[in-house]
Coordinates of C-alpha atoms in Angstrom, one line a residue:
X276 CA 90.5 100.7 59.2
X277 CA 89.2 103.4 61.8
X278 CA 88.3 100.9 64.3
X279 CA 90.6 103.0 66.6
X280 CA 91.0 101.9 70.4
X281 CA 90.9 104.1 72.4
X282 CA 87.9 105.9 70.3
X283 CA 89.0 109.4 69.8
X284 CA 86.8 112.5 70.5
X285 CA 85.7 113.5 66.6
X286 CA 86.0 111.7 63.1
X287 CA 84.7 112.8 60.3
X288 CA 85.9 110.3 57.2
X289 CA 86.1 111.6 53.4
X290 CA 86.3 109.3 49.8
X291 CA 89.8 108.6 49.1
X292 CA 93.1 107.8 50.5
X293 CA 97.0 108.5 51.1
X294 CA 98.8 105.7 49.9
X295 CA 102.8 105.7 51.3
X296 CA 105.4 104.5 48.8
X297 CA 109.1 104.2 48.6
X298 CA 108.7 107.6 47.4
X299 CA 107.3 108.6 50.3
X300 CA 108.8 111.4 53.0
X301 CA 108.7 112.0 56.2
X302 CA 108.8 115.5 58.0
X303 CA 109.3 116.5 61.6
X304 CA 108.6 120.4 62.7
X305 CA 110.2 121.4 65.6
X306 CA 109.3 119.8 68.8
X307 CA 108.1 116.3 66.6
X308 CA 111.4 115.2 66.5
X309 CA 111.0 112.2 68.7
X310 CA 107.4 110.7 67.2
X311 CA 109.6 110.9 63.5
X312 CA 112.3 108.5 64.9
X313 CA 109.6 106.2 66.5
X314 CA 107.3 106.6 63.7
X315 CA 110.2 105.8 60.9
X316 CA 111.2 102.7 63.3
X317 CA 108.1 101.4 63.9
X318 CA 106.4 101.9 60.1
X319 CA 109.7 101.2 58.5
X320 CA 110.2 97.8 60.4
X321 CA 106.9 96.8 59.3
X322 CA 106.5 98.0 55.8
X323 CA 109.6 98.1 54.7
X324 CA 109.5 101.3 53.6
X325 CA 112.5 104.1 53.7
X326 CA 110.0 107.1 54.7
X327 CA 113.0 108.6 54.0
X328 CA 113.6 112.4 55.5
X329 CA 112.2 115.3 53.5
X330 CA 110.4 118.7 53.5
X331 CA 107.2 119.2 54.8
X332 CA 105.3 117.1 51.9
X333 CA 103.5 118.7 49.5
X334 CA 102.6 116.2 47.4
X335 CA 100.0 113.1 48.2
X336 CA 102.0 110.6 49.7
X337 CA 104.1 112.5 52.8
X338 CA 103.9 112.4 56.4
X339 CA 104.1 115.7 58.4
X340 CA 104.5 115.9 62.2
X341 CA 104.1 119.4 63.6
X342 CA 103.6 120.9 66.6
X343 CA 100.7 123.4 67.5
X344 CA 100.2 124.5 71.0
X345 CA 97.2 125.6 70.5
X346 CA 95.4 122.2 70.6
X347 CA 96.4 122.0 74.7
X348 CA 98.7 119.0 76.2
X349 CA 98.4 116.1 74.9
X350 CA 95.8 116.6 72.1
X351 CA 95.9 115.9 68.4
X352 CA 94.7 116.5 65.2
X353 CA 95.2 114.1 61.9
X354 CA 94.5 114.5 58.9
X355 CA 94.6 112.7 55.6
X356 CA 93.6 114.4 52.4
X357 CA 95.1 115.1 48.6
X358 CA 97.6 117.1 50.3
X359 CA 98.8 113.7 52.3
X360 CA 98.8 113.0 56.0
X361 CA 99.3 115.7 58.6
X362 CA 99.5 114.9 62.5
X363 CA 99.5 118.4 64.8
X364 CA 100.1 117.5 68.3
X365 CA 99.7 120.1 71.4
X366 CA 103.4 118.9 72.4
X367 CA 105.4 116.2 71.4
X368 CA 103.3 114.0 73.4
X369 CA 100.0 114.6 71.2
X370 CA 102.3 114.3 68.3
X371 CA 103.1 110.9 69.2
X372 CA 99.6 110.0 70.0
X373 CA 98.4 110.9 67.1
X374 CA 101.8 108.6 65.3
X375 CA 100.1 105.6 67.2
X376 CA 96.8 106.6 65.7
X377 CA 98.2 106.8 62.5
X378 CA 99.8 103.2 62.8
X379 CA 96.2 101.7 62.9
X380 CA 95.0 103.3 60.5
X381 CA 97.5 101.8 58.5
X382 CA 95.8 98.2 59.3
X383 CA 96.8 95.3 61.7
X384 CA 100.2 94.6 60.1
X385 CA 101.5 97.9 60.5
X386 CA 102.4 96.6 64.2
X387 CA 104.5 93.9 63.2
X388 CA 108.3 93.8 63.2
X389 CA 108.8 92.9 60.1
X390 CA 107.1 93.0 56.4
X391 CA 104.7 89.9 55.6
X392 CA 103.9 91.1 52.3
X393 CA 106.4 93.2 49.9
X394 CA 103.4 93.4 48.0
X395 CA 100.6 94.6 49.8
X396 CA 99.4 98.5 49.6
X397 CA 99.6 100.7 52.5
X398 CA 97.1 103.4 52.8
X399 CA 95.8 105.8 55.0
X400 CA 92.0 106.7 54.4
X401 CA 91.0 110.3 53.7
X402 CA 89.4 111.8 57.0
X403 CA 89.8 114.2 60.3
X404 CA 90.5 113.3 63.8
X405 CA 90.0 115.6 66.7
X406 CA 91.1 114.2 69.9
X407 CA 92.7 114.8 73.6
X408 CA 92.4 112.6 77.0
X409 CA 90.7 112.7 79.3
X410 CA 92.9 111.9 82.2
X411 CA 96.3 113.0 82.6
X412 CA 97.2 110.0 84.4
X413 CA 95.9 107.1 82.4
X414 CA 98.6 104.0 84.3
X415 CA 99.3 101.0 84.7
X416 CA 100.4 99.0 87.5
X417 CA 102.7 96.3 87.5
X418 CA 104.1 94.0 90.6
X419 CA 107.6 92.7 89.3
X420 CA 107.9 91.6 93.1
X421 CA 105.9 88.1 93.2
X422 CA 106.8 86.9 89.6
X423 CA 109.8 88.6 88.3
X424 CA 109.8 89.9 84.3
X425 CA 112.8 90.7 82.7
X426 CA 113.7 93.5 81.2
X427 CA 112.6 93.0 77.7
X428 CA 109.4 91.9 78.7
X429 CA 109.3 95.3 80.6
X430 CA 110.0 97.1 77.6
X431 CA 107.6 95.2 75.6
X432 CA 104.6 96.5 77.8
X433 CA 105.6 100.2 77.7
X434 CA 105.3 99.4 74.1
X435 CA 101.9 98.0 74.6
X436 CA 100.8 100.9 76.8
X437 CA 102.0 103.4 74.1
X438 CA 100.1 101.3 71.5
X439 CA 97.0 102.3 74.1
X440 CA 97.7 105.5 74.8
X441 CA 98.5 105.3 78.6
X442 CA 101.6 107.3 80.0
X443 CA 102.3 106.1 83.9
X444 CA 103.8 102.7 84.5
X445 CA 103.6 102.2 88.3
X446 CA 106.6 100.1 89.2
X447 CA 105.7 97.5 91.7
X448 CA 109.6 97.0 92.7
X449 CA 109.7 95.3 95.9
X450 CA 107.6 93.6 98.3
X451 CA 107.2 90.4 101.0
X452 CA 108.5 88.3 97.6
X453 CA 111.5 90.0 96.6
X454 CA 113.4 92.7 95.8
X455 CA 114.0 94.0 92.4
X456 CA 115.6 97.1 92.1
X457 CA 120.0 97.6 92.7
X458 CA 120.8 99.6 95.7
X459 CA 124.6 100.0 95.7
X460 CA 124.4 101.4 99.1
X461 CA 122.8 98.2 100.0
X462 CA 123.7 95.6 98.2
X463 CA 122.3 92.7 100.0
X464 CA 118.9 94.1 99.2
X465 CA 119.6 92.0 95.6
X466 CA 122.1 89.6 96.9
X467 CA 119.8 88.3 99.6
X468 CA 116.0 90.1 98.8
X469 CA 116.0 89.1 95.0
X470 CA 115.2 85.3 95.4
X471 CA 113.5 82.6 97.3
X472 CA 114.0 79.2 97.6
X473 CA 110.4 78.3 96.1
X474 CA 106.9 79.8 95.5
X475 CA 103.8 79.0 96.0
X476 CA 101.7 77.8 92.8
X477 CA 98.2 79.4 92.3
X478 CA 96.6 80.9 95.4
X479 CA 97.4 81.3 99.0
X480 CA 94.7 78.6 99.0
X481 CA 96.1 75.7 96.8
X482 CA 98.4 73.0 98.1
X483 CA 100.4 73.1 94.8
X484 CA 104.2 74.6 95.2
X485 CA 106.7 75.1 92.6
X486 CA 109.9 73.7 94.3
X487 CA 112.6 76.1 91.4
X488 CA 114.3 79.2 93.3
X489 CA 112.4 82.2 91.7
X490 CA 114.0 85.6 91.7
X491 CA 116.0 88.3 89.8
X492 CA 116.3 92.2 89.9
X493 CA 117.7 95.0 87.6
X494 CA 120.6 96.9 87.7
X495 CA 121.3 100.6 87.7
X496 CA 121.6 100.9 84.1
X497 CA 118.5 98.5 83.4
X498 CA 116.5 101.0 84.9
X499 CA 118.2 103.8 83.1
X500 CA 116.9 102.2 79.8
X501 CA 113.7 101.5 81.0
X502 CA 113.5 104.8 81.9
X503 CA 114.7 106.2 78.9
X504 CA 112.0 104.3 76.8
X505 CA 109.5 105.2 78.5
X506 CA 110.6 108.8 78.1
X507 CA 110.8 108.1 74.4
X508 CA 106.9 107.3 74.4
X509 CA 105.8 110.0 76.6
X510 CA 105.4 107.3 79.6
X511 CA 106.6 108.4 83.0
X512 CA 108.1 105.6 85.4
X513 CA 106.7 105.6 89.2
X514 CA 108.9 103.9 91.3
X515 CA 107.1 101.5 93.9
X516 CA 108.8 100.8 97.2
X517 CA 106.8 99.7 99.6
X518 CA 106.8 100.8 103.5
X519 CA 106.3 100.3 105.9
X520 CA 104.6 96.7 105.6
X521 CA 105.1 94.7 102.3
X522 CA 108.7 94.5 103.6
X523 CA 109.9 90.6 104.3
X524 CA 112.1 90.5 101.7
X525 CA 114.6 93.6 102.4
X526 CA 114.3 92.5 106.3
X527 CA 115.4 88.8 105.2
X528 CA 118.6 90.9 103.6
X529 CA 118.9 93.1 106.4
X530 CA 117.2 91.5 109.8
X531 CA 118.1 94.7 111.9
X532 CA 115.2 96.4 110.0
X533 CA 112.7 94.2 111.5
X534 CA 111.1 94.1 114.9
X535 CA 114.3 92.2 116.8
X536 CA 112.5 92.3 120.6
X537 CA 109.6 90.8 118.9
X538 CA 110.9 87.8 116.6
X539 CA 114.1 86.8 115.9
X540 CA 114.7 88.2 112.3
X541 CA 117.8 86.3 111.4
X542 CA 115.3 83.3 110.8
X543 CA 113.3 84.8 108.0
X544 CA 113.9 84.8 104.3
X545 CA 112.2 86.1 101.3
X546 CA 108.7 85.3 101.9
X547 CA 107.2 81.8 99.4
X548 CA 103.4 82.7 99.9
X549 CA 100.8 84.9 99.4
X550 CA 99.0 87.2 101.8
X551 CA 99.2 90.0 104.1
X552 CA 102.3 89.5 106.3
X553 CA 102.9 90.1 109.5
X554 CA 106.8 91.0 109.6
X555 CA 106.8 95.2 108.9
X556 CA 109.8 97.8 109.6
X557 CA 110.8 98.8 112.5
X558 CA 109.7 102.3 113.3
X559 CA 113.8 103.4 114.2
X560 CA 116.0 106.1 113.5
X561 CA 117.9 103.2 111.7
X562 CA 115.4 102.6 109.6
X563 CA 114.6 105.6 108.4
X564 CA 118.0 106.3 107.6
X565 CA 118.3 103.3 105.8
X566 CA 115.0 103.5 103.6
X567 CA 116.6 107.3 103.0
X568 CA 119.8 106.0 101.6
X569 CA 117.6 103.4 99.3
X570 CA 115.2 106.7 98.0
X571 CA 118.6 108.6 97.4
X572 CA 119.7 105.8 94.6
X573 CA 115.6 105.4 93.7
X574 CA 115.3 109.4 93.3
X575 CA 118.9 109.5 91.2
X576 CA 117.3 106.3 88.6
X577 CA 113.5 107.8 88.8
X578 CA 112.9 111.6 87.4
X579 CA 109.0 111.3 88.3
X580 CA 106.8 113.7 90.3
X581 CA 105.4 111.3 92.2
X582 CA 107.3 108.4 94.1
X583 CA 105.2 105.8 95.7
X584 CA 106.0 104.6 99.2
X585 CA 102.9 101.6 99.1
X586 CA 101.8 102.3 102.9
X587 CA 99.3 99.7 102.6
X588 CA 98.5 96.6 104.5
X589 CA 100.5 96.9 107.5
X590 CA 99.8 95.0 110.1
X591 CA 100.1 96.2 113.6
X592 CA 100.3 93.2 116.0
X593 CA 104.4 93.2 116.1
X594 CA 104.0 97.1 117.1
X595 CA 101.5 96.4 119.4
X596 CA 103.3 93.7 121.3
X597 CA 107.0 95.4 120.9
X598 CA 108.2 97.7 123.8
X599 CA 110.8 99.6 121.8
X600 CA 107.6 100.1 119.6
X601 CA 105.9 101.1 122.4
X602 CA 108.6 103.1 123.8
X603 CA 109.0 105.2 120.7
X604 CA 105.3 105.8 120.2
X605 CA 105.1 107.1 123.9
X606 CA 108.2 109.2 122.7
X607 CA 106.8 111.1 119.9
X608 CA 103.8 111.5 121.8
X609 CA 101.6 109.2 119.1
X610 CA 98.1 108.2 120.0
X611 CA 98.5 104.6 118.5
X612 CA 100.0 102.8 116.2
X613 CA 97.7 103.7 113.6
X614 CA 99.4 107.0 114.1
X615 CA 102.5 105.7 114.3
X616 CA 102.1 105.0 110.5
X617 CA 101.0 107.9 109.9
X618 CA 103.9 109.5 111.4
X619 CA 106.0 106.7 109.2
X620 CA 104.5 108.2 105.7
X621 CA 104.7 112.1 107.1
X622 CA 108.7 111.4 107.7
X623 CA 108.8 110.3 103.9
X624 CA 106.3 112.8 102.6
X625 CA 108.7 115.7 103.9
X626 CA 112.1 114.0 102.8
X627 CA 111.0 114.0 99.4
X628 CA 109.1 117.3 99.2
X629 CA 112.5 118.8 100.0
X630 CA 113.9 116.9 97.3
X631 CA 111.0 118.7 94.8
X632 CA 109.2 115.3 95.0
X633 CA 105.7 114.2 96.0
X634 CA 104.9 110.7 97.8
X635 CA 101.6 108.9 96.7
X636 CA 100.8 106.0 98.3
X637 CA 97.7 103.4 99.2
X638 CA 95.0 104.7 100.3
X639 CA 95.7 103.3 104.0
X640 CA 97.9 106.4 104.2
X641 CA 95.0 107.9 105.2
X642 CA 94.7 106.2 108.4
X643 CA 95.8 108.4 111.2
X644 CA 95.8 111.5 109.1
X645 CA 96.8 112.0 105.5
X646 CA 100.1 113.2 105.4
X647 CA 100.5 116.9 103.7
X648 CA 100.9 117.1 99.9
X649 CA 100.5 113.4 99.5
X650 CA 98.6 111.7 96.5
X651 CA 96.7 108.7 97.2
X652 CA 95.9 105.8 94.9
X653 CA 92.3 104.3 96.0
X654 CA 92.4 100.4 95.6
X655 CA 89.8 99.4 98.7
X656 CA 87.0 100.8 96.1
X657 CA 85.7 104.4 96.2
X658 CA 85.9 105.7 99.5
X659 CA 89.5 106.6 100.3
X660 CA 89.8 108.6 97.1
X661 CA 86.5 110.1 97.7
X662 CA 87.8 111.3 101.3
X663 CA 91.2 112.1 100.1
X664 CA 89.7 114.7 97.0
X665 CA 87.4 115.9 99.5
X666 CA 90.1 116.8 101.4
X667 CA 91.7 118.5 98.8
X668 CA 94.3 115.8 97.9
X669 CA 94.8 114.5 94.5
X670 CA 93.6 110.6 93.5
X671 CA 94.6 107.9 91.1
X672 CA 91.0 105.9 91.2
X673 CA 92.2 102.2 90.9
X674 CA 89.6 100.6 92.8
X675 CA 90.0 96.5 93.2
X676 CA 86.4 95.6 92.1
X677 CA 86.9 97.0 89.0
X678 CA 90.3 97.5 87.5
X679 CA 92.4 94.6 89.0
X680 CA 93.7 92.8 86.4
X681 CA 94.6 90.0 88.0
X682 CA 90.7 89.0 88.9
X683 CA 88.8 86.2 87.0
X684 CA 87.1 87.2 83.5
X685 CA 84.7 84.6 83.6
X686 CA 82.4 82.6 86.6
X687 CA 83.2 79.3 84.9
X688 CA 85.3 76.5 85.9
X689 CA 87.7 76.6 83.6
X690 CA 89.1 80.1 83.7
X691 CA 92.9 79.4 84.9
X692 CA 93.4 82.1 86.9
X693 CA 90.5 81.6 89.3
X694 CA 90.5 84.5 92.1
X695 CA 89.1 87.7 93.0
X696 CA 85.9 88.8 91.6
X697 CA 84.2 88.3 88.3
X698 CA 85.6 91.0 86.0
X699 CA 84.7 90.9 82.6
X700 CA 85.5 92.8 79.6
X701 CA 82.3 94.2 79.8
X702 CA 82.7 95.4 83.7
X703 CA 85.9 97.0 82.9
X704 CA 84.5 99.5 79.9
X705 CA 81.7 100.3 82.4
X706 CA 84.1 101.6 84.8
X707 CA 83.9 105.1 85.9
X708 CA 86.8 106.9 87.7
X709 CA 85.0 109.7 89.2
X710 CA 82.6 109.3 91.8
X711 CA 79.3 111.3 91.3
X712 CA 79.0 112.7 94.3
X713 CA 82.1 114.7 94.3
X714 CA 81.8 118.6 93.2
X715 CA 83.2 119.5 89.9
X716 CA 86.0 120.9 92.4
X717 CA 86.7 117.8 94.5
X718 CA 86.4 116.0 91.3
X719 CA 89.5 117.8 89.5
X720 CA 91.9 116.2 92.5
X721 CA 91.0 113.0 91.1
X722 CA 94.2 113.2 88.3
X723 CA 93.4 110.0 86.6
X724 CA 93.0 106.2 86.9
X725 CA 95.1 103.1 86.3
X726 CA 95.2 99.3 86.0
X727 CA 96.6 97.3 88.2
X728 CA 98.1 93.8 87.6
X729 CA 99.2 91.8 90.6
X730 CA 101.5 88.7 89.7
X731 CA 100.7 86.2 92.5
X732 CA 98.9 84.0 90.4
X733 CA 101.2 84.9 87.0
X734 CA 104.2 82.4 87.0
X735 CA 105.1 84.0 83.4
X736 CA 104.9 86.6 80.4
X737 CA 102.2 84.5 78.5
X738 CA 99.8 84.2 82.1
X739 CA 100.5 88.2 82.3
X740 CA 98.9 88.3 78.7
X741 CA 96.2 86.4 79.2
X742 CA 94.9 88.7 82.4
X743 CA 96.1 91.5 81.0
X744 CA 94.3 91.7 77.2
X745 CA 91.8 93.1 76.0
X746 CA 90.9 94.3 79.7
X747 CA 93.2 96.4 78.9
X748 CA 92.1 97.9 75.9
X749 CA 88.6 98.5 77.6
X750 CA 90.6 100.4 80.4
X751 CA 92.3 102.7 78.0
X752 CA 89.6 103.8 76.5
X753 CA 87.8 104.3 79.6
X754 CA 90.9 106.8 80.6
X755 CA 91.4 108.5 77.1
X756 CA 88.0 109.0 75.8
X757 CA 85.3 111.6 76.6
X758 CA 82.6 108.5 77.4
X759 CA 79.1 108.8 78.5
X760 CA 77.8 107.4 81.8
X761 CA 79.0 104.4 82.3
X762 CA 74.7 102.5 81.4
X763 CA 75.0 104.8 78.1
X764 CA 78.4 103.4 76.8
X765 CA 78.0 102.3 73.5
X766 CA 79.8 98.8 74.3
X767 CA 78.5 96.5 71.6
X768 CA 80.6 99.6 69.3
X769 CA 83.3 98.7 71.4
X770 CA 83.4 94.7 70.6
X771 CA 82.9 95.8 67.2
X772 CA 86.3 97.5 67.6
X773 CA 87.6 95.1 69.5
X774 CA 87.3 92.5 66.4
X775 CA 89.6 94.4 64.5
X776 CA 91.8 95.4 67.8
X777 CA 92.5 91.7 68.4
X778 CA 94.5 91.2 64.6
X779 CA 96.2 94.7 66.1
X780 CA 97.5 92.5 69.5
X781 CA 98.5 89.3 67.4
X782 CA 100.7 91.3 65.1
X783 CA 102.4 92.7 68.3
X784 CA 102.8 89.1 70.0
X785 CA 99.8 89.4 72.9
X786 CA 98.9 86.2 73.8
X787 CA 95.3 87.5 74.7
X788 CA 92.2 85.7 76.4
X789 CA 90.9 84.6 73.5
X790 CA 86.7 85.8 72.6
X791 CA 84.6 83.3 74.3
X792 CA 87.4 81.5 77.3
X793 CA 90.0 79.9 77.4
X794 CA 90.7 76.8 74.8
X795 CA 90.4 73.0 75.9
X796 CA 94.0 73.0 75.8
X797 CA 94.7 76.5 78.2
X798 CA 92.1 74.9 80.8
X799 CA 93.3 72.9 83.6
X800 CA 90.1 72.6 86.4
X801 CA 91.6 72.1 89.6
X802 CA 95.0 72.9 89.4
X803 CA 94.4 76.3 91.1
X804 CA 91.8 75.2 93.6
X805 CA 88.4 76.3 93.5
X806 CA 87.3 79.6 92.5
X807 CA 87.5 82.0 94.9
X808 CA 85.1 84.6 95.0
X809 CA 86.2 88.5 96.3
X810 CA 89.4 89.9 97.3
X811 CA 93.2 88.2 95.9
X812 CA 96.1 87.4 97.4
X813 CA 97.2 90.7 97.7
X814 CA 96.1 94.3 98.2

């Protein structure tokens, strides 16, 4: 059982085993308070085992969690010998890490919810793990906007990104599509923002339309809890609203946000397609103010460093044929619009770095001049993230061509999802985050890398599955472990692992592309369109 994903950094494995029994304690040190409840939850659920509380074991079937802060953030040591089972963690963090390497070690059905067997013997093999990420931002991304998911579902993948050791969720809260997050100050913003009428089915390209109203948002408190348990698994929550394009659906609540001398605003509604749009904010005083009010409730809800503010795809044709546009670019003596954007992120970069905040944004924030103290996350590929470390800014490598979820895993006609480019499980573990031609200097700015997983073309839960896994395994481990170069990576290792990783995602409910494609029944040619080779719907 130490086909572990992601690999850690050193194992050495020894004759014997720790076998757990109703006899069995479990011991927290100071600081491992929080893996112990998790651990007891998650092991007792699916054993059925008490693991009841106890001193620090000194027999041959206990559980100690400890910290030791001399193993740096994040890192952890296990070990399992006569004495019993030992996880040292640098800070909580590594203590829970090394709790979620300790679940697979205990075997497949040591993630279910519930005992199978009464039975069966659970046993931890005799052996020493060293091991510490590599990244401290290992994320991922997901757009709520297009396809709503509801809070459990939420929930349910922070528990599949602890079970991988990743610790950002990027919250993709709003967008042309809808509106997910409550704004009391703003209330429309749900009322109105949250639904449309109907949605296109499939691509921007297919003809197919699925007539049902689509929408929903969470409250205040939902995001409290999501919040909260991601906090209990060492995740951080970034907060995603998007400026100053992106922005349909809060204009369709609020039409004085829009460019009034340009189109008549009242007319729209939460957007039903795919694409870039053309209806963006308004550069006004009012607007600003407004979008203020919204971070206000958003900083309150969020706790996180960062805050992203999107800042991509904004088109510049309603600015360009505006004249209060015009007029207000002439009057903070901009060069273009281009700058006029750049002026947009700048006003939010220095709201929230009072507020002891820092904005991160698409990498189109660079256009015009990268606003001061902003993070940028590089989706066009390398070269904004590149320019931005350079520069001395700090990246989050997410590049489309390789870590978009939401792209096709297979050339063939039957894969059911068929945009973007061909990325295949393969591709993904091949992925490097740091470009080779930045200094060892300009390559600390780049923080860490993340996932993304854009929803156009996921209508539910099971389609997000089936994008999402294993990618997503192959991701982690390209953000966790110390790998080689990406033509040295060892990957027939990692489908090895993989074998026993996929038992690991049936016992938690991932309804995963199954090896080898889709089955008859999943494939339905034509429904879609035809595959559509390079960039999605989207960003």
């Amino acid at each position: 059982m130490t086909e572990l994903i992601p690999a850690p950094r050193a194992l050495t494995a020894a004759p014997g085993e720790v076998r757990l029994t109703a006899r069995s304690r479990l011991h927290a040190g100071p600081g491992a308070e929080g893996a112990e409840r998790w651990l007891r939850t998650a092991l007792g659920q699916a054993t059925g085992l008490p693991l009841r509380e106890g001193r620090e074991p000194d027999g041959t079937d206990g559980i100690a969690l400890r910290v030791d802060g001399r193993l740096g953030p994040e890192a952890y040591r296990l070990v399992s010998d006569a004495r019993g089972v030992l996880v040292e963690g640098g800070d909580a963090a590594g203590v829970f890490w090394g709790a979620q390497t300790l679940r697979q070690l205990l075997g497949p059905d040591a993630h279910r919810r519930a005992p199978v067997r009464r039975d069966r013997t659970w046993a931890v093999p005799h052996l020493t793990i060293e091991d510490a990420p590599r990244f401290r931002w290992r994320g991922l991304m997901l757009d709520v906007a297009r396809h709503f998911m509801p809070k459990d579902g939420v929930l349910r993948y922070l528990d599949l990104m602890a079970a991988h050791k990743l610790n950002v969720f990027h919250f993709h809260l709003t967008d042309d599509q809808g509106w997910r997050v409550e704004i009391r100050r703003h209330p429309r913003l749900t009322e109105v923002g949250a639904w449309r009428a109907r949605t296109k089915f499939g691509h921007r390209a297919s003809p197919l339309w699925d007539e049902k109203p689509h929408g929903g948002h969470y409250t205040q408190d939902d995001i409290r809890e999501i919040v909260a348990y991601a906090a209990e698994r060492h995740i951080t929550v970034v907060p995603e609203i998007d400026v100053p394009g992106h922005s349909q659906a809060a204009i369709a609540a609020y039409p004085e946000l829009g460019n009034t001398d340009v189109i008549d605003t009242t007319a729209l509604s939460v957007w039903d397609t795919w694409g870039v749009n053309p209806n963006v904010l308004a550069p006004t005083d009012n607007t600003l103010r407004f979008y203020e009010e919204v971070f206000e409730e958003v900083l309150d809800l969020f706790p996180s460093e960062f805050v992203h503010i999107g800042g991509d795809e904004c088109p510049k044709e309603q600015w360009r044929s505006s004249p209060a546009v015009q007029a207000r670019i002439a009057e903070l003596g901009l060069a273009d619009e281009d700058a006029l954007q750049s002026w947009f992120v700048r006003h939010f970069d220095t709201w929230l770095s009072a507020r002891g905040r820092r904005l991160i944004g698409w990498d189109e924030i660079l256009e015009g001049g990268l606003a001061d103290g902003a993070a940028v996350s590089s989706w066009r590929g390398y070269a904004g993230g590149t320019a931005a470390a350079r520069a001395g800014h700090d990246v989050v490598m997410c590049p489309e061509q390789h870590v978009y979820l939401d792209h096709r895993q297979d050339g063939g006609p039957d894969e059911p999802v068929p945009i973007g480019w061909v990325r295949t499980l393969e591709d993904v573990y091949r992925f490097e985050p740091v470009p080779p031609e930045l200094t060892p200097a300009q390559a600390a700015h780049v923080i860490g890398t993340q996932a993304n997983v854009w929803t156009e073309a996921m209508e539910d839960t099971a389609r997000v599955d089936y994008q999402v896994f294993p990618r997503l395994a192959a991701f982690a481990e390209v953000a966790w472990s110390a790998l080689p170069a990406p033509a040295e990576r060892d990957f027939a290792d990692f489908e090895r692992r993989t074998v026993a990783h996929y038992a690991r995602l049936d016992a938690l409910g991932v309804a995963y592309r199954p090896p080898g494609g889709p089955r008859p029944w999943q494939r339905r040619p034509g429904v879609l369109g035809r595959p559509i080779e390079g960039p999605p719907p989207h960003r």
